[in-house]
mmCIF file of C-alpha atoms in Angstrom:
data_model
loop_
_atom_site.group_PDB
_atom_site.id
_atom_site.type_symbol
_atom_site.label_atom_id
_atom_site.label_comp_id
_atom_site.label_asym_id
_atom_site.label_seq_id
_atom_site.Cartn_x
_atom_site.Cartn_y
_atom_site.Cartn_z
ATOM 1 C CA UNK A 1 -15.863 -9.709 20.448
ATOM 2 C CA UNK A 2 -15.650 -6.152 19.059
ATOM 3 C CA UNK A 3 -12.112 -5.920 20.404
ATOM 4 C CA UNK A 4 -11.082 -9.082 18.527
ATOM 5 C CA UNK A 5 -12.705 -7.807 15.328
ATOM 6 C CA UNK A 6 -10.832 -4.504 15.764
ATOM 7 C CA UNK A 7 -7.575 -6.443 15.277
ATOM 8 C CA UNK A 8 -8.635 -7.609 11.812
ATOM 9 C CA UNK A 9 -7.730 -4.319 10.115
ATOM 10 C CA UNK A 10 -4.151 -4.218 11.457
ATOM 11 C CA UNK A 11 -3.536 -7.893 10.665
ATOM 12 C CA UNK A 12 -4.910 -7.638 7.134
ATOM 13 C CA UNK A 13 -2.968 -4.412 6.617
ATOM 14 C CA UNK A 14 0.314 -6.085 7.630
ATOM 15 C CA UNK A 15 -0.339 -8.974 5.262
ATOM 16 C CA UNK A 16 -1.156 -6.481 2.496
ATOM 17 C CA UNK A 17 2.034 -4.560 3.202
ATOM 18 C CA UNK A 18 4.062 -7.760 2.883
ATOM 19 C CA UNK A 19 2.332 -8.531 -0.428
ATOM 20 C CA UNK A 20 2.923 -5.005 -1.777
ATOM 21 C CA UNK A 21 6.592 -5.200 -0.732
ATOM 22 C CA UNK A 22 6.897 -8.475 -2.661
ATOM 23 C CA UNK A 23 5.265 -6.922 -5.750
ATOM 24 C CA UNK A 24 7.577 -3.901 -5.473
ATOM 25 C CA UNK A 25 10.594 -6.215 -5.249
ATOM 26 C CA UNK A 26 9.476 -7.907 -8.465
ATOM 27 C CA UNK A 27 9.297 -4.532 -10.174
ATOM 28 C CA UNK A 28 12.686 -3.398 -8.910
ATOM 29 C CA UNK A 29 14.374 -6.677 -9.780
ATOM 30 C CA UNK A 30 12.810 -6.653 -13.251
ATOM 31 C CA UNK A 31 14.777 -3.515 -14.104
ATOM 32 C CA UNK A 32 17.897 -5.708 -14.430
ATOM 33 C CA UNK A 33 18.357 -7.340 -17.825
ATOM 34 C CA UNK A 34 18.715 -10.787 -16.255
ATOM 35 C CA UNK A 35 15.383 -10.520 -14.393
ATOM 36 C CA UNK A 36 13.187 -8.911 -17.057
ATOM 37 C CA UNK A 37 11.059 -12.051 -17.002
ATOM 38 C CA UNK A 38 9.630 -10.766 -13.675
ATOM 39 C CA UNK A 39 7.899 -7.771 -15.294
ATOM 40 C CA UNK A 40 4.748 -9.640 -16.364
ATOM 41 C CA UNK A 41 4.344 -11.031 -12.836
ATOM 42 C CA UNK A 42 4.793 -7.526 -11.365
ATOM 43 C CA UNK A 43 2.235 -6.146 -13.831
ATOM 44 C CA UNK A 44 -0.202 -8.974 -13.067
ATOM 45 C CA UNK A 45 0.046 -8.714 -9.252
ATOM 46 C CA UNK A 46 0.306 -4.928 -8.813
ATOM 47 C CA UNK A 47 -3.435 -4.255 -9.353
ATOM 48 C CA UNK A 48 -4.184 -6.700 -6.523
ATOM 49 C CA UNK A 49 -1.793 -4.769 -4.273
ATOM 50 C CA UNK A 50 -3.579 -1.521 -5.078
ATOM 51 C CA UNK A 51 -6.953 -3.156 -4.461
ATOM 52 C CA UNK A 52 -5.734 -4.452 -1.090
ATOM 53 C CA UNK A 53 -4.578 -0.986 -0.068
ATOM 54 C CA UNK A 54 -7.909 0.548 -1.074
ATOM 55 C CA UNK A 55 -9.712 -2.204 0.852
ATOM 56 C CA UNK A 56 -7.504 -1.506 3.890
ATOM 57 C CA UNK A 57 -8.345 2.180 3.713
ATOM 58 C CA UNK A 58 -12.065 1.446 3.565
ATOM 59 C CA UNK A 59 -11.782 -1.254 6.229
ATOM 60 C CA UNK A 60 -9.896 1.053 8.556
ATOM 61 C CA UNK A 61 -12.468 3.811 8.182
ATOM 62 C CA UNK A 62 -15.336 1.370 8.722
ATOM 63 C CA UNK A 63 -13.739 -0.294 11.736
ATOM 64 C CA UNK A 64 -13.029 3.082 13.317
ATOM 65 C CA UNK A 65 -16.558 4.248 12.678
ATOM 66 C CA UNK A 66 -18.241 1.037 13.884
ATOM 67 C CA UNK A 67 -15.879 -0.267 16.549
ATOM 68 C CA UNK A 68 -13.572 2.493 17.713
ATOM 69 C CA UNK A 69 -15.298 5.908 17.654
ATOM 70 C CA UNK A 70 -12.829 6.994 20.362
ATOM 71 C CA UNK A 71 -10.134 7.136 17.645
ATOM 72 C CA UNK A 72 -11.825 9.780 15.515
ATOM 73 C CA UNK A 73 -9.303 12.451 16.504
ATOM 74 C CA UNK A 74 -6.231 10.366 17.319
ATOM 75 C CA UNK A 75 -6.207 8.457 14.018
ATOM 76 C CA UNK A 76 -6.108 11.507 11.744
ATOM 77 C CA UNK A 77 -2.457 11.099 10.674
ATOM 78 C CA UNK A 78 -2.944 7.358 10.109
ATOM 79 C CA UNK A 79 -5.898 8.130 7.822
ATOM 80 C CA UNK A 80 -4.008 10.866 5.967
ATOM 81 C CA UNK A 81 -1.137 8.488 5.310
ATOM 82 C CA UNK A 82 -3.567 5.850 4.031
ATOM 83 C CA UNK A 83 -5.065 8.331 1.592
ATOM 84 C CA UNK A 84 -1.600 9.444 0.453
ATOM 85 C CA UNK A 85 -0.535 5.809 -0.078
ATOM 86 C CA UNK A 86 -3.605 5.023 -2.176
ATOM 87 C CA UNK A 87 -3.114 8.206 -4.228
ATOM 88 C CA UNK A 88 0.577 7.435 -4.837
ATOM 89 C CA UNK A 89 -0.161 3.851 -5.831
ATOM 90 C CA UNK A 90 -3.033 4.945 -8.075
ATOM 91 C CA UNK A 91 -0.798 7.477 -9.807
ATOM 92 C CA UNK A 92 1.905 4.829 -10.251
ATOM 93 C CA UNK A 93 -0.733 2.510 -11.738
ATOM 94 C CA UNK A 94 -1.828 5.186 -14.200
ATOM 95 C CA UNK A 95 1.778 5.889 -15.155
ATOM 96 C CA UNK A 96 2.389 2.187 -15.751
ATOM 97 C CA UNK A 97 0.211 2.436 -18.855
ATOM 98 C CA UNK A 98 2.793 4.775 -20.412
ATOM 99 C CA UNK A 99 6.049 3.168 -19.300
ATOM 100 C CA UNK A 100 6.787 1.690 -22.718
ATOM 101 C CA UNK A 101 6.489 5.008 -24.528
ATOM 102 C CA UNK A 102 7.259 7.743 -21.996
ATOM 103 C CA UNK A 103 10.608 8.254 -20.272
ATOM 104 C CA UNK A 104 9.059 10.409 -17.519
ATOM 105 C CA UNK A 105 6.536 7.697 -16.676
ATOM 106 C CA UNK A 106 9.344 5.126 -16.636
ATOM 107 C CA UNK A 107 11.275 7.296 -14.177
ATOM 108 C CA UNK A 108 8.352 8.302 -11.917
ATOM 109 C CA UNK A 109 6.593 4.927 -11.637
ATOM 110 C CA UNK A 110 9.173 3.236 -9.364
ATOM 111 C CA UNK A 111 9.728 6.416 -7.343
ATOM 112 C CA UNK A 112 6.021 6.733 -6.556
ATOM 113 C CA UNK A 113 5.736 3.035 -5.773
ATOM 114 C CA UNK A 114 8.724 3.138 -3.450
ATOM 115 C CA UNK A 115 7.431 6.276 -1.736
ATOM 116 C CA UNK A 116 4.074 4.537 -1.174
ATOM 117 C CA UNK A 117 5.906 1.558 0.309
ATOM 118 C CA UNK A 118 7.968 3.772 2.637
ATOM 119 C CA UNK A 119 4.833 5.605 3.763
ATOM 120 C CA UNK A 120 3.182 2.231 4.379
ATOM 121 C CA UNK A 121 5.995 1.317 6.723
ATOM 122 C CA UNK A 122 5.672 4.671 8.460
ATOM 123 C CA UNK A 123 1.948 4.161 8.742
ATOM 124 C CA UNK A 124 2.522 1.030 10.805
ATOM 125 C CA UNK A 125 4.108 3.184 13.494
ATOM 126 C CA UNK A 126 1.241 5.691 13.425
ATOM 127 C CA UNK A 127 -1.200 2.786 13.732
ATOM 128 C CA UNK A 128 0.452 1.051 16.675
ATOM 129 C CA UNK A 129 -0.852 3.476 19.321
ATOM 130 C CA UNK A 130 -4.353 2.948 17.914
ATOM 131 C CA UNK A 131 -4.411 -0.810 18.611
ATOM 132 C CA UNK A 132 -7.157 -1.910 21.027
ATOM 133 C CA UNK A 133 -4.813 -3.172 23.749
#
């Protein structure tokens, strides 16, 4: 049963990654004049994406601690990437408050979000060897 439960974190993380990619696509598409109507949806859904990533970080730490103590050393890069992703997304969220009035925030927000998304994809590959197969 513990082995089945250990698969919950990777499955939830993949679903979260798909959701965050969708939210990012809304933000990128909303930069075009024709699709500016997507900005409110991006702004409304992005906090849920950040919350999911924070929950995945906590869930991964808890599942490693409770179910997979053998991964304490091997999962270090996976954990570091998770922390970096949450920090990048949190910084992008803070910058979003200033997008309307600050050109630097307007420039950095999508870069940080895209970097977090790329690192999330990379993190999948660092997590694959950790699966309880």
